[in-house]
PDB file of C-alpha atoms in Angstrom:
ATOM      1  CA  ILE N   1       0.570 -31.273  26.618  1.00 81.00           C
ATOM      2  CA  THR N   2      -2.239 -32.873  24.620  1.00 87.00           C
ATOM      3  CA  ILE N   3      -1.450 -35.156  21.721  1.00 87.00           C
ATOM      4  CA  GLY N   4      -2.985 -32.605  19.361  1.00 87.00           C
ATOM      5  CA  GLU N   5      -0.559 -29.949  20.549  1.00 90.00           C
ATOM      6  CA  LYS N   6       2.359 -32.386  20.258  1.00 88.00           C
ATOM      7  CA  LEU N   7       1.381 -33.263  16.707  1.00 89.00           C
ATOM      8  CA  LYS N   8       1.010 -29.607  15.781  1.00 88.00           C
ATOM      9  CA  LEU N   9       4.508 -28.896  17.095  1.00 84.00           C
ATOM     10  CA  LEU N  10       6.051 -31.921  15.382  1.00 87.00           C
ATOM     11  CA  SER N  11       4.265 -31.112  12.124  1.00 85.00           C
ATOM     12  CA  SER N  12       6.140 -27.829  11.951  1.00 82.00           C
ATOM     13  CA  PHE N  13       9.370 -29.829  11.659  1.00 80.00           C
ATOM     14  CA  LEU N  14       8.176 -31.685   8.532  1.00 78.00           C
ATOM     15  CA  ALA N  15       8.876 -28.682   6.309  1.00 76.00           C
ATOM     16  CA  GLN N  16      12.410 -28.462   7.720  1.00 79.00           C
ATOM     17  CA  MET N  17      13.464 -32.077   7.130  1.00 75.00           C
ATOM     18  CA  GLU N  18      16.126 -30.961   4.619  1.00 76.00           C
ATOM     19  CA  VAL N  19      17.971 -29.107   7.403  1.00 75.00           C
ATOM     20  CA  PRO N  20      20.814 -31.308   8.709  1.00 77.00           C
ATOM     21  CA  GLY N  21      19.878 -33.146  11.892  1.00 80.00           C
ATOM     22  CA  VAL N  22      16.193 -32.243  11.812  1.00 80.00           C
ATOM     23  CA  SER N  23      15.050 -35.535  10.286  1.00 82.00           C
ATOM     24  CA  ASP N  24      16.948 -37.556  12.913  1.00 84.00           C
ATOM     25  CA  GLN N  25      15.518 -35.417  15.694  1.00 84.00           C
ATOM     26  CA  LEU N  26      12.015 -35.655  14.257  1.00 85.00           C
ATOM     27  CA  GLN N  27      12.294 -39.426  13.949  1.00 85.00           C
ATOM     28  CA  THR N  28      13.430 -39.680  17.579  1.00 86.00           C
ATOM     29  CA  LEU N  29      10.602 -37.449  18.788  1.00 87.00           C
ATOM     30  CA  THR N  30       8.063 -39.336  16.686  1.00 87.00           C
ATOM     31  CA  GLY N  31       9.276 -42.652  18.140  1.00 88.00           C
ATOM     32  CA  SER N  32       8.847 -41.180  21.609  1.00 87.00           C
ATOM     33  CA  LEU N  33       5.359 -40.000  20.670  1.00 88.00           C
ATOM     34  CA  THR N  34       4.237 -43.473  19.566  1.00 90.00           C
ATOM     35  CA  LYS N  35       5.686 -45.028  22.724  1.00 91.00           C
ATOM     36  CA  THR N  36       3.894 -42.474  24.896  1.00 88.00           C
ATOM     37  CA  HIS N  37       0.631 -42.804  22.952  1.00 89.00           C
ATOM     38  CA  PRO N  38       0.589 -46.377  21.568  1.00 87.00           C
ATOM     39  CA  GLU N  39      -3.195 -46.374  21.265  1.00 90.00           C
ATOM     40  CA  SER N  40      -3.344 -43.082  19.391  1.00 90.00           C
ATOM     41  CA  TYR N  41      -4.369 -43.347  15.791  1.00 93.00           C
ATOM     42  CA  GLN N  42      -3.025 -39.847  15.148  1.00 93.00           C
ATOM     43  CA  ALA N  43       0.424 -40.635  16.577  1.00 93.00           C
ATOM     44  CA  LEU N  44       0.796 -43.786  14.499  1.00 94.00           C
ATOM     45  CA  ALA N  45      -0.430 -42.094  11.316  1.00 95.00           C
ATOM     46  CA  PHE N  46       1.965 -39.184  11.890  1.00 93.00           C
ATOM     47  CA  ALA N  47       4.835 -41.618  12.455  1.00 93.00           C
ATOM     48  CA  GLY N  48       3.894 -43.243   9.161  1.00 94.00           C
ATOM     49  CA  ASP N  49       3.999 -39.847   7.460  1.00 92.00           C
ATOM     50  CA  VAL N  50       7.462 -39.118   8.865  1.00 91.00           C
ATOM     51  CA  LEU N  51       8.805 -42.513   7.817  1.00 91.00           C
ATOM     52  CA  TYR N  52       7.232 -42.065   4.383  1.00 92.00           C
ATOM     53  CA  GLN N  53       9.042 -38.720   3.999  1.00 88.00           C
ATOM     54  CA  LEU N  54      12.290 -40.381   5.075  1.00 88.00           C
ATOM     55  CA  GLY N  55      11.887 -43.104   2.452  1.00 90.00           C
ATOM     56  CA  GLU N  56      11.458 -45.877   5.014  1.00 93.00           C
ATOM     57  CA  LYS N  57       8.539 -47.353   3.138  1.00 97.00           C
ATOM     58  CA  GLN N  58       7.985 -50.664   4.912  1.00 97.00           C
ATOM     59  CA  GLU N  59       8.194 -49.050   8.340  1.00 95.00           C
ATOM     60  CA  ALA N  60       5.710 -46.415   7.189  1.00 96.00           C
ATOM     61  CA  VAL N  61       3.310 -49.143   6.017  1.00 98.00           C
ATOM     62  CA  ASN N  62       3.600 -50.868   9.386  1.00 96.00           C
ATOM     63  CA  ASN N  63       2.693 -47.656  11.232  1.00 95.00           C
ATOM     64  CA  TYR N  64      -0.159 -46.894   8.860  1.00 97.00           C
ATOM     65  CA  LEU N  65      -1.595 -50.400   9.313  1.00 97.00           C
ATOM     66  CA  GLU N  66      -1.473 -49.998  13.091  1.00 96.00           C
ATOM     67  CA  ALA N  67      -3.285 -46.664  12.735  1.00 96.00           C
ATOM     68  CA  ILE N  68      -5.901 -48.272  10.491  1.00 97.00           C
ATOM     69  CA  ASP N  69      -6.471 -51.018  13.066  1.00 96.00           C
ATOM     70  CA  LEU N  70      -7.281 -48.336  15.622  1.00 95.00           C
ATOM     71  CA  SER N  71      -9.383 -46.117  13.361  1.00 94.00           C
ATOM     72  CA  PRO N  72     -10.113 -47.287   9.805  1.00 96.00           C
ATOM     73  CA  GLY N  73     -11.989 -44.171   8.703  1.00 95.00           C
ATOM     74  CA  ASN N  74      -9.115 -42.041   7.366  1.00 94.00           C
ATOM     75  CA  PHE N  75      -8.924 -41.969   3.572  1.00 97.00           C
ATOM     76  CA  SER N  76      -5.384 -40.598   3.296  1.00 95.00           C
ATOM     77  CA  VAL N  77      -3.902 -43.276   5.557  1.00 97.00           C
ATOM     78  CA  TRP N  78      -5.478 -46.020   3.437  1.00 98.00           C
ATOM     79  CA  GLN N  79      -4.270 -44.308   0.272  1.00 97.00           C
ATOM     80  CA  ASN N  80      -0.718 -43.886   1.586  1.00 97.00           C
ATOM     81  CA  THR N  81      -0.631 -47.502   2.772  1.00 98.00           C
ATOM     82  CA  ILE N  82      -1.767 -48.953  -0.539  1.00 98.00           C
ATOM     83  CA  ASN N  83       0.425 -46.595  -2.555  1.00 97.00           C
ATOM     84  CA  LEU N  84       3.490 -47.703  -0.594  1.00 98.00           C
ATOM     85  CA  GLU N  85       2.566 -51.379  -0.903  1.00 98.00           C
ATOM     86  CA  PHE N  86       2.237 -50.794  -4.644  1.00 96.00           C
ATOM     87  CA  GLN N  87       5.712 -49.204  -4.752  1.00 97.00           C
ATOM     88  CA  LEU N  88       7.066 -52.144  -2.739  1.00 97.00           C
ATOM     89  CA  GLU N  89       5.390 -54.529  -5.213  1.00 97.00           C
ATOM     90  CA  GLN N  90       3.391 -56.192  -2.423  1.00 98.00           C
ATOM     91  CA  PHE N  91       0.466 -56.878  -4.725  1.00 98.00           C
ATOM     92  CA  ASP N  92      -1.281 -59.411  -2.477  1.00 98.00           C
ATOM     93  CA  SER N  93      -1.423 -56.697   0.191  1.00 98.00           C
ATOM     94  CA  VAL N  94      -2.504 -54.106  -2.383  1.00 98.00           C
ATOM     95  CA  ILE N  95      -5.483 -56.307  -3.264  1.00 98.00           C
ATOM     96  CA  VAL N  96      -6.455 -57.079   0.324  1.00 98.00           C
ATOM     97  CA  HIS N  97      -6.105 -53.519   1.577  1.00 98.00           C
ATOM     98  CA  SER N  98      -7.735 -51.807  -1.400  1.00 98.00           C
ATOM     99  CA  GLU N  99     -10.741 -54.092  -1.072  1.00 97.00           C
ATOM    100  CA  LYS N 100     -10.866 -53.459   2.664  1.00 98.00           C
ATOM    101  CA  ALA N 101     -10.618 -49.692   2.057  1.00 98.00           C
ATOM    102  CA  LEU N 102     -13.610 -49.967  -0.281  1.00 98.00           C
ATOM    103  CA  GLU N 103     -15.693 -51.147   2.677  1.00 97.00           C
ATOM    104  CA  TYR N 104     -15.155 -47.703   4.209  1.00 97.00           C
ATOM    105  CA  PHE N 105     -14.914 -45.649   1.003  1.00 98.00           C
ATOM    106  CA  PRO N 106     -17.057 -47.387  -1.636  1.00 97.00           C
ATOM    107  CA  ASN N 107     -17.168 -44.327  -3.890  1.00 96.00           C
ATOM    108  CA  GLN N 108     -13.414 -43.698  -4.123  1.00 97.00           C
ATOM    109  CA  ALA N 109     -12.175 -44.636  -7.586  1.00 97.00           C
ATOM    110  CA  ILE N 110      -8.522 -44.917  -6.581  1.00 97.00           C
ATOM    111  CA  PHE N 111      -9.147 -48.009  -4.442  1.00 98.00           C
ATOM    112  CA  TYR N 112     -10.889 -49.771  -7.331  1.00 98.00           C
ATOM    113  CA  PHE N 113      -7.933 -48.850  -9.514  1.00 97.00           C
ATOM    114  CA  PHE N 114      -5.412 -50.274  -7.050  1.00 97.00           C
ATOM    115  CA  SER N 115      -7.510 -53.431  -6.736  1.00 98.00           C
ATOM    116  CA  GLY N 116      -7.730 -53.768 -10.518  1.00 98.00           C
ATOM    117  CA  VAL N 117      -4.002 -53.298 -11.003  1.00 97.00           C
ATOM    118  CA  GLY N 118      -3.200 -55.719  -8.183  1.00 98.00           C
ATOM    119  CA  HIS N 119      -5.415 -58.378  -9.702  1.00 98.00           C
ATOM    120  CA  TYR N 120      -3.919 -57.741 -13.132  1.00 98.00           C
ATOM    121  CA  VAL N 121      -0.374 -58.207 -11.837  1.00 97.00           C
ATOM    122  CA  LYS N 122      -1.467 -61.468 -10.194  1.00 97.00           C
ATOM    123  CA  ASN N 123      -2.990 -62.599 -13.540  1.00 97.00           C
ATOM    124  CA  ASN N 124      -6.536 -62.473 -12.144  1.00 98.00           C
ATOM    125  CA  TYR N 125      -7.753 -60.743 -15.293  1.00 98.00           C
ATOM    126  CA  LYS N 126     -11.482 -61.251 -14.780  1.00 98.00           C
ATOM    127  CA  GLN N 127     -11.345 -59.782 -11.280  1.00 98.00           C
ATOM    128  CA  SER N 128      -9.192 -56.957 -12.602  1.00 98.00           C
ATOM    129  CA  VAL N 129     -11.868 -56.125 -15.170  1.00 98.00           C
ATOM    130  CA  ARG N 130     -14.594 -56.219 -12.506  1.00 98.00           C
ATOM    131  CA  SER N 131     -12.700 -53.882 -10.184  1.00 98.00           C
ATOM    132  CA  LEU N 132     -11.782 -51.433 -12.924  1.00 98.00           C
ATOM    133  CA  GLN N 133     -15.274 -51.306 -14.402  1.00 97.00           C
ATOM    134  CA  ALA N 134     -16.789 -50.768 -10.959  1.00 97.00           C
ATOM    135  CA  GLY N 135     -14.408 -47.907 -10.176  1.00 97.00           C
ATOM    136  CA  MET N 136     -14.656 -46.047 -13.469  1.00 95.00           C
ATOM    137  CA  LYS N 137     -18.103 -44.724 -12.618  1.00 95.00           C
ATOM    138  CA  PHE N 138     -16.643 -42.826  -9.658  1.00 97.00           C
ATOM    139  CA  THR N 139     -14.240 -40.618 -11.582  1.00 92.00           C
ATOM    140  CA  THR N 140     -14.633 -37.707 -13.918  1.00 86.00           C
ATOM    141  CA  ASP N 141     -10.924 -36.849 -13.880  1.00 92.00           C
ATOM    142  CA  LYS N 142      -9.706 -37.362 -17.463  1.00 92.00           C
ATOM    143  CA  SER N 143      -6.232 -38.458 -16.399  1.00 93.00           C
ATOM    144  CA  LEU N 144      -7.476 -41.083 -13.964  1.00 94.00           C
ATOM    145  CA  LEU N 145     -10.134 -42.213 -16.427  1.00 95.00           C
ATOM    146  CA  SER N 146      -7.419 -42.685 -19.041  1.00 95.00           C
ATOM    147  CA  GLU N 147      -5.479 -44.824 -16.560  1.00 95.00           C
ATOM    148  CA  PHE N 148      -8.595 -46.897 -15.855  1.00 96.00           C
ATOM    149  CA  TYR N 149      -9.214 -47.508 -19.556  1.00 96.00           C
ATOM    150  CA  GLY N 150      -5.545 -48.281 -20.168  1.00 95.00           C
ATOM    151  CA  GLN N 151      -5.465 -50.834 -17.391  1.00 96.00           C
ATOM    152  CA  LEU N 152      -8.767 -52.254 -18.607  1.00 97.00           C
ATOM    153  CA  GLY N 153      -7.189 -52.644 -22.056  1.00 96.00           C
ATOM    154  CA  ASP N 154      -4.331 -54.581 -20.470  1.00 96.00           C
ATOM    155  CA  ALA N 155      -6.714 -56.847 -18.545  1.00 97.00           C
ATOM    156  CA  TYR N 156      -8.825 -57.616 -21.630  1.00 97.00           C
ATOM    157  CA  ASN N 157      -5.622 -58.305 -23.529  1.00 95.00           C
ATOM    158  CA  GLY N 158      -4.725 -60.811 -20.806  1.00 96.00           C
ATOM    159  CA  LEU N 159      -8.114 -62.437 -21.365  1.00 97.00           C
ATOM    160  CA  GLU N 160      -7.319 -62.510 -25.106  1.00 96.00           C
ATOM    161  CA  GLU N 161     -10.389 -60.375 -25.832  1.00 97.00           C
ATOM    162  CA  TYR N 162      -8.484 -58.176 -28.240  1.00 95.00           C
ATOM    163  CA  GLU N 163     -11.308 -56.131 -29.765  1.00 96.00           C
ATOM    164  CA  ILE N 164     -12.524 -55.075 -26.317  1.00 96.00           C
ATOM    165  CA  SER N 165      -8.909 -54.385 -25.347  1.00 95.00           C
ATOM    166  CA  PHE N 166      -8.405 -52.148 -28.407  1.00 93.00           C
ATOM    167  CA  ASP N 167     -11.623 -50.293 -27.633  1.00 96.00           C
ATOM    168  CA  ALA N 168     -10.451 -49.644 -24.063  1.00 95.00           C
ATOM    169  CA  TYR N 169      -7.093 -48.363 -25.320  1.00 92.00           C
ATOM    170  CA  GLU N 170      -8.897 -46.044 -27.753  1.00 92.00           C
ATOM    171  CA  LYS N 171     -11.025 -44.654 -24.911  1.00 94.00           C
ATOM    172  CA  ALA N 172      -7.892 -44.174 -22.798  1.00 92.00           C
ATOM    173  CA  LEU N 173      -6.264 -42.190 -25.581  1.00 91.00           C
ATOM    174  CA  ALA N 174      -9.448 -40.191 -26.169  1.00 91.00           C
ATOM    175  CA  ASN N 175      -9.096 -38.917 -22.590  1.00 88.00           C
ATOM    176  CA  ILE N 176      -5.312 -38.392 -22.603  1.00 84.00           C
ATOM    177  CA  SER N 177      -3.711 -38.798 -26.018  1.00 86.00           C
ATOM    178  CA  SER N 178      -0.182 -38.790 -24.572  1.00 87.00           C
ATOM    179  CA  ASN N 179      -0.687 -41.671 -22.100  1.00 79.00           C
ATOM    180  CA  ASP N 180       2.693 -43.421 -22.519  1.00 87.00           C
ATOM    181  CA  HIS N 181       1.584 -46.663 -20.872  1.00 83.00           C
ATOM    182  CA  VAL N 182      -1.368 -46.991 -23.236  1.00 84.00           C
ATOM    183  CA  LEU N 183       0.596 -45.942 -26.315  1.00 85.00           C
ATOM    184  CA  ASN N 184       3.237 -48.556 -25.529  1.00 81.00           C
ATOM    185  CA  ASN N 185       0.865 -51.432 -24.758  1.00 81.00           C
ATOM    186  CA  TYR N 186      -1.559 -50.631 -27.575  1.00 77.00           C
ATOM    187  CA  SER N 187       1.273 -50.573 -30.103  1.00 80.00           C
ATOM    188  CA  TYR N 188       2.185 -54.156 -29.128  1.00 75.00           C
TER     189      TYR N 188
END
């Protein structure tokens, strides 16, 4: 059976993971798949997806990174990796991987956002501003644009450039007036 057929069959189990015993069986089969096809980007990415669904975040990241090493051109694997690293508060990795992802996807706003937030958390406010400003031009989504402006307001606040910070918060609220993060930080 080809790896594509195996993945198609295993994918059908993903929707049934709530059924008792299915998740354990799927995890066992996925482990077997990665052992049988250790050089398969698809097998490693699928294993990452299964582990992600099971809440095994660090193991999922490890599989995704192996998949990226084999084939770095898959947007969703980069996004899942960085999202999980963000959830795990691995901000050094968030920075490194979002900037690496931008080499392959230079017009994807989400990677600039992750980079900007990572730099902000690490108190690299100037780099945070650069990343956020660079990424804003790649989104027209009002919600994401509000997040960009909100984070930009935080970064300028960190630089003690309060007027620019207030302006960014205002622009964030102009896009989404109920942005809780911005409302909270702007009020302080």
